[in-house]
Coordinates of C-alpha atoms in Angstrom, one line a residue:
X8 CA 0.0 0.0 0.0
X9 CA 1.3 3.4 -1.0
X10 CA 1.5 6.3 1.5
X11 CA -1.3 8.1 -0.4
X12 CA -3.5 5.0 -0.1
X13 CA -2.8 4.7 3.6
X14 CA -4.0 8.3 4.1
X15 CA -7.4 7.5 2.4
X16 CA -10.0 6.7 5.1
X17 CA -12.0 3.6 4.7
X18 CA -15.5 4.2 3.3
X19 CA -18.1 4.7 6.0
X20 CA -20.5 1.8 6.8
X21 CA -23.3 4.3 7.3
X22 CA -25.3 6.4 4.9
X23 CA -27.9 8.9 6.2
X24 CA -31.1 9.4 4.3
X25 CA -33.6 12.2 4.8
X26 CA -36.8 12.5 2.8
X27 CA -38.3 16.0 2.9
X28 CA -41.1 18.1 1.5
X29 CA -41.7 21.7 2.2
X30 CA -40.0 21.8 5.6
X31 CA -36.8 23.8 4.9
X32 CA -36.2 24.9 8.5
X33 CA -36.6 21.5 10.0
X34 CA -34.4 20.0 7.2
X35 CA -31.5 22.4 8.0
X36 CA -31.7 21.5 11.7
X37 CA -31.7 17.8 10.9
X38 CA -28.7 18.0 8.6
X39 CA -26.7 20.2 10.9
X40 CA -27.2 17.6 13.7
X41 CA -25.4 15.0 11.6
X42 CA -22.1 16.7 12.4
X43 CA -22.2 14.9 15.8
X44 CA -21.7 11.6 14.0
X45 CA -18.1 12.5 13.1
X46 CA -16.3 9.8 11.1
X47 CA -19.3 7.5 11.4
X48 CA -21.2 9.5 8.9
X49 CA -20.6 8.7 5.2
X50 CA -23.1 9.5 2.4
X51 CA -25.8 12.0 3.3
X52 CA -28.7 11.8 0.8
X53 CA -31.6 14.2 0.9
X54 CA -34.6 13.2 -1.1
X55 CA -36.6 16.3 -2.0
X56 CA -40.0 14.7 -2.7
X57 CA -41.7 17.5 -4.8
X58 CA -41.2 20.5 -2.5
X59 CA -42.9 23.6 -4.0
X60 CA -39.5 25.3 -3.9
X61 CA -36.5 23.0 -4.6
X62 CA -34.7 22.6 -1.3
X63 CA -31.1 22.3 -2.4
X64 CA -30.1 26.0 -3.0
X65 CA -31.5 27.2 0.4
X66 CA -30.1 24.1 2.2
X67 CA -26.6 24.6 0.9
X68 CA -26.7 28.3 1.6
X69 CA -27.9 27.8 5.2
X70 CA -25.3 25.1 5.9
X71 CA -22.4 26.9 4.2
X72 CA -19.1 25.4 5.1
X73 CA -20.8 23.2 7.6
X74 CA -22.4 21.1 4.9
X75 CA -21.6 17.4 5.4
X76 CA -19.0 16.0 3.1
X77 CA -20.7 13.8 0.6
X78 CA -24.1 15.6 0.8
X79 CA -26.3 14.8 -2.2
X80 CA -29.8 16.2 -2.9
X81 CA -32.0 14.2 -5.2
X82 CA -35.3 15.6 -6.3
X83 CA -38.7 14.4 -7.6
X84 CA -40.5 17.2 -9.4
X85 CA -43.8 15.7 -8.1
X86 CA -44.2 13.8 -4.9
X87 CA -43.7 10.0 -5.2
X88 CA -44.1 9.2 -1.5
X89 CA -41.9 8.7 1.6
X90 CA -41.6 4.9 0.9
X91 CA -40.5 5.5 -2.7
X92 CA -37.9 8.1 -1.5
X93 CA -36.4 5.7 1.1
X94 CA -36.1 3.1 -1.6
X95 CA -34.3 5.6 -3.9
X96 CA -31.9 6.5 -1.1
X97 CA -31.0 2.8 -0.4
X98 CA -30.3 2.3 -4.1
X99 CA -28.2 5.5 -4.3
X100 CA -25.6 4.4 -1.8
X101 CA -23.2 1.5 -1.4
X102 CA -23.0 1.8 2.4
X103 CA -24.2 -1.4 4.1
X104 CA -26.3 0.5 6.7
X105 CA -28.8 3.2 6.1
X106 CA -29.9 5.5 8.9
X107 CA -33.3 7.0 7.8
X108 CA -34.4 10.1 9.6
X109 CA -37.6 12.2 9.2
X110 CA -36.8 15.8 8.2
X111 CA -38.0 17.0 11.6
X112 CA -35.8 14.5 13.5
X113 CA -32.3 15.2 14.8
X114 CA -29.3 13.5 16.3
X115 CA -28.9 14.5 19.9
X116 CA -26.5 11.8 21.1
X117 CA -24.1 10.2 18.6
X118 CA -23.7 7.2 21.0
X119 CA -27.3 6.2 20.1
X120 CA -26.3 5.7 16.5
X121 CA -23.0 4.1 17.4
X122 CA -25.0 1.6 19.6
X123 CA -27.3 0.8 16.7
X124 CA -24.4 0.3 14.3
X125 CA -22.7 -2.0 16.8
X126 CA -25.8 -4.2 16.9
X127 CA -25.7 -4.6 13.1
X128 CA -22.0 -5.2 13.2
X129 CA -22.3 -7.9 15.8
X130 CA -25.4 -9.8 14.7
X131 CA -25.8 -10.6 11.0
X132 CA -29.4 -11.7 11.6
X133 CA -30.6 -8.2 12.6
X134 CA -32.1 -6.4 9.6
X135 CA -33.3 -3.2 11.3
X136 CA -32.7 -1.3 14.6
X137 CA -35.5 0.7 16.0
X138 CA -34.6 3.9 17.9
X139 CA -36.4 5.7 20.7
X140 CA -38.3 8.9 20.1
X141 CA -37.4 11.9 22.2
X142 CA -37.4 15.7 22.6
X143 CA -34.8 18.2 21.6
X144 CA -32.8 17.5 24.8
X145 CA -32.8 13.8 24.2
X146 CA -35.4 12.9 26.8
X147 CA -37.3 9.9 25.7
X148 CA -41.0 10.2 25.1
X149 CA -43.5 8.0 27.1
X150 CA -43.5 4.2 26.4
X151 CA -46.7 4.3 24.4
X152 CA -45.0 6.6 21.8
X153 CA -42.1 4.2 21.2
X154 CA -41.7 1.2 19.0
X155 CA -42.5 -1.0 22.0
X156 CA -43.2 -0.3 25.7
X157 CA -40.1 -1.9 27.0
X158 CA -37.1 -0.6 29.0
X159 CA -34.5 -3.2 27.9
X160 CA -33.1 -4.1 24.4
X161 CA -35.7 -6.3 22.8
X162 CA -36.6 -8.0 19.6
X163 CA -39.8 -6.3 18.5
X164 CA -42.4 -6.5 15.8
X165 CA -41.6 -3.3 14.0
X166 CA -39.8 0.1 14.0
X167 CA -41.2 3.6 13.5
X168 CA -40.0 5.7 10.6
X169 CA -38.8 8.9 12.4
X170 CA -35.5 7.3 13.1
X171 CA -34.3 3.8 12.3
X172 CA -31.3 1.9 11.0
X173 CA -31.6 -0.6 8.2
X174 CA -29.3 -3.2 6.9
X175 CA -29.3 -2.3 3.2
X176 CA -28.9 -6.0 2.1
X177 CA -32.1 -6.9 4.1
X178 CA -34.1 -4.0 2.8
X179 CA -33.3 -4.6 -0.8
X180 CA -33.5 -8.3 -0.4
X181 CA -37.2 -8.2 0.5
X182 CA -38.0 -5.7 -2.2
X183 CA -37.8 -2.5 -0.2
X184 CA -40.7 -0.5 1.2
X185 CA -44.1 -1.0 -0.5
X186 CA -44.2 2.3 -2.4
X187 CA -47.9 2.2 -2.9
X188 CA -48.3 2.6 0.9
X189 CA -46.5 5.9 0.9
X190 CA -46.5 6.8 4.6
X191 CA -48.1 5.7 7.8
X192 CA -47.8 1.9 8.3
X193 CA -45.2 1.3 5.6
X194 CA -42.7 0.3 8.3
X195 CA -45.0 -2.4 9.7
X196 CA -45.6 -4.0 6.4
X197 CA -41.8 -4.1 5.7
X198 CA -41.1 -5.5 9.1
X199 CA -43.3 -8.6 8.7
X200 CA -41.5 -9.3 5.4
X201 CA -38.2 -8.9 7.1
X202 CA -39.3 -11.4 9.8
X203 CA -40.5 -13.8 7.1
X204 CA -37.1 -13.7 5.5
X205 CA -35.3 -14.5 8.7
X206 CA -34.3 -10.9 9.8
X207 CA -34.9 -9.5 13.3
X208 CA -35.9 -6.0 14.3
X209 CA -34.2 -4.9 17.5
X210 CA -35.3 -1.9 19.6
X211 CA -32.8 0.1 21.7
X212 CA -34.9 2.1 24.3
X213 CA -31.8 4.0 25.4
X214 CA -30.9 5.1 21.9
X215 CA -32.9 8.3 21.5
X216 CA -33.4 10.4 18.4
X217 CA -35.1 13.8 18.7
X218 CA -38.4 14.1 16.9
X219 CA -39.5 17.7 17.0
X220 CA -42.7 17.4 15.0
X221 CA -43.1 20.0 12.3
X222 CA -46.8 20.6 11.7
X223 CA -46.3 21.4 8.0
X224 CA -48.3 18.8 6.0
X225 CA -49.7 17.1 9.1
X226 CA -53.4 16.4 9.3
X227 CA -55.0 14.1 11.9
X228 CA -57.9 13.2 9.5
X229 CA -55.5 12.3 6.7
X230 CA -53.3 10.4 9.2
X231 CA -56.4 8.4 10.3
X232 CA -57.4 7.5 6.7
X233 CA -53.8 6.6 5.6
X234 CA -53.2 4.5 8.7
X235 CA -56.4 2.4 8.2
X236 CA -56.0 2.2 4.5
X237 CA -52.4 1.0 4.8
X238 CA -53.2 -1.5 7.5
X239 CA -55.8 -3.1 5.3
X240 CA -53.4 -3.0 2.3
X241 CA -50.7 -4.6 4.4
X242 CA -53.1 -7.5 5.1
X243 CA -53.8 -7.9 1.4
X244 CA -50.2 -7.9 0.5
X245 CA -48.8 -10.2 3.2
X246 CA -51.3 -12.3 5.1
X247 CA -51.9 -15.9 4.0
X248 CA -55.3 -16.7 2.6
X249 CA -57.9 -17.0 4.2
X250 CA -56.4 -14.9 7.1
X251 CA -56.1 -12.1 4.6
X252 CA -59.9 -11.6 4.3
X253 CA -60.5 -11.7 8.1
X254 CA -57.5 -9.5 8.7
X255 CA -58.6 -6.9 6.2
X256 CA -62.1 -6.7 7.8
X257 CA -60.7 -6.4 11.3
X258 CA -58.4 -3.6 10.2
X259 CA -61.3 -1.7 8.5
X260 CA -63.3 -1.8 11.7
X261 CA -60.4 -0.1 13.6
X262 CA -61.3 3.1 11.8
X263 CA -64.3 3.6 14.1
X264 CA -62.3 2.9 17.3
X265 CA -59.4 5.2 16.2
X266 CA -61.7 8.0 15.2
X267 CA -63.5 7.9 18.5
X268 CA -60.3 7.5 20.6
X269 CA -58.5 10.3 18.8
X270 CA -61.6 12.5 18.9
X271 CA -61.3 13.3 15.2
X272 CA -64.1 15.1 13.3
X273 CA -64.2 13.3 10.0
X274 CA -67.0 14.4 7.7
X275 CA -65.8 12.1 4.9
X276 CA -65.9 9.3 7.3
X277 CA -65.7 5.6 6.4
X278 CA -66.6 6.0 2.7
X279 CA -63.6 8.2 2.3
X280 CA -61.4 5.4 3.5
X281 CA -63.0 3.0 1.1
X282 CA -62.5 5.3 -1.8
X283 CA -58.8 5.6 -1.0
X284 CA -58.5 1.9 -0.5
X285 CA -60.1 0.7 -3.8
X286 CA -57.2 1.3 -6.3
X287 CA -54.5 0.2 -3.8
X288 CA -56.5 -3.0 -3.1
X289 CA -56.4 -4.1 -6.7
X290 CA -52.6 -3.5 -6.9
X291 CA -52.1 -5.3 -3.6
X292 CA -54.0 -8.4 -4.6
X293 CA -52.1 -8.5 -7.9
X294 CA -48.7 -8.2 -6.1
X295 CA -49.4 -10.4 -3.1
X296 CA -46.3 -12.0 -1.4
X297 CA -48.0 -13.8 1.6
X298 CA -45.7 -14.7 4.5
X299 CA -45.7 -18.0 6.2
X300 CA -48.2 -18.9 8.9
X301 CA -45.3 -19.4 11.3
X302 CA -44.3 -15.8 10.6
X303 CA -47.8 -14.5 11.5
X304 CA -47.7 -16.4 14.8
X305 CA -44.2 -15.0 15.6
X306 CA -45.3 -11.5 14.6
X307 CA -48.3 -11.6 16.9
X308 CA -46.2 -12.9 19.7
X309 CA -43.7 -10.1 19.3
X310 CA -46.5 -7.5 19.1
X311 CA -47.8 -8.7 22.4
X312 CA -44.6 -9.5 24.2
X313 CA -41.2 -8.3 22.8
X314 CA -38.3 -10.6 23.6
X315 CA -35.3 -9.3 25.5
X316 CA -32.3 -9.2 23.1
X317 CA -28.8 -10.1 24.3
X318 CA -26.9 -10.5 21.0
X319 CA -25.5 -13.5 19.2
X320 CA -22.9 -14.5 21.8
X321 CA -25.3 -14.5 24.9

């Protein structure tokens, strides 16, 4: 090896992906926070998913000389969805691990990300690491707002999208996020396919990512509709027949419980959910990849009772 080659640092194992749309201030805060990662941070890929004003010029101006080395901004002129953006990010990097952050999330403690990377390094069976959700000071939110209501490292059913680490091989190996789902529930549908393929999802309750919710684009009624729609579509995509039919009906009925529990005034009501569901249902039935019955049983068990995780050598 030459002296010049010896001075070239090895490529980072970690890429950071941030999908954004019309939240320029939150995006700047998110990207600035990546400086805490130091040498751990490699590619930084921002997916501008159809913002009314392209984000790159203002982002680079705001960051100035503090812009991360390797920052790339990709853009869709019209929105394709969060799920599509995260698939694009995974295909755009060669890093084995991808840290996906919402644009209104931020790194408050780099040790949280180092701990997550260490799990993937140590255990080749882990496909995703769920991170805890917290405030700007890194104080974790209550247990009900987390991937699972546990206080110890655990294998869990799924992660939540605001901040999670994916093994790129696992993500692409199962076909990526279902792009038709877009947002709200896309992580759950991916997680059951990961489980079916032999991958684990591990949650680190002490690894906190700040999630300072930006209200731009947020609407409780739309969130309700999308969540119910995607839950039903997930059943159509992944559940074995005839469980698919019963599962879809159970998920549809949850609309009424969720609307009441969240105290949402919803003039469109249930017919609006059905109208949104119809085109996606046809696609889901045509692209079904049902998981094994044993996977469904394991998924249900993890949903009800996460399993403490100790690593491959324990």
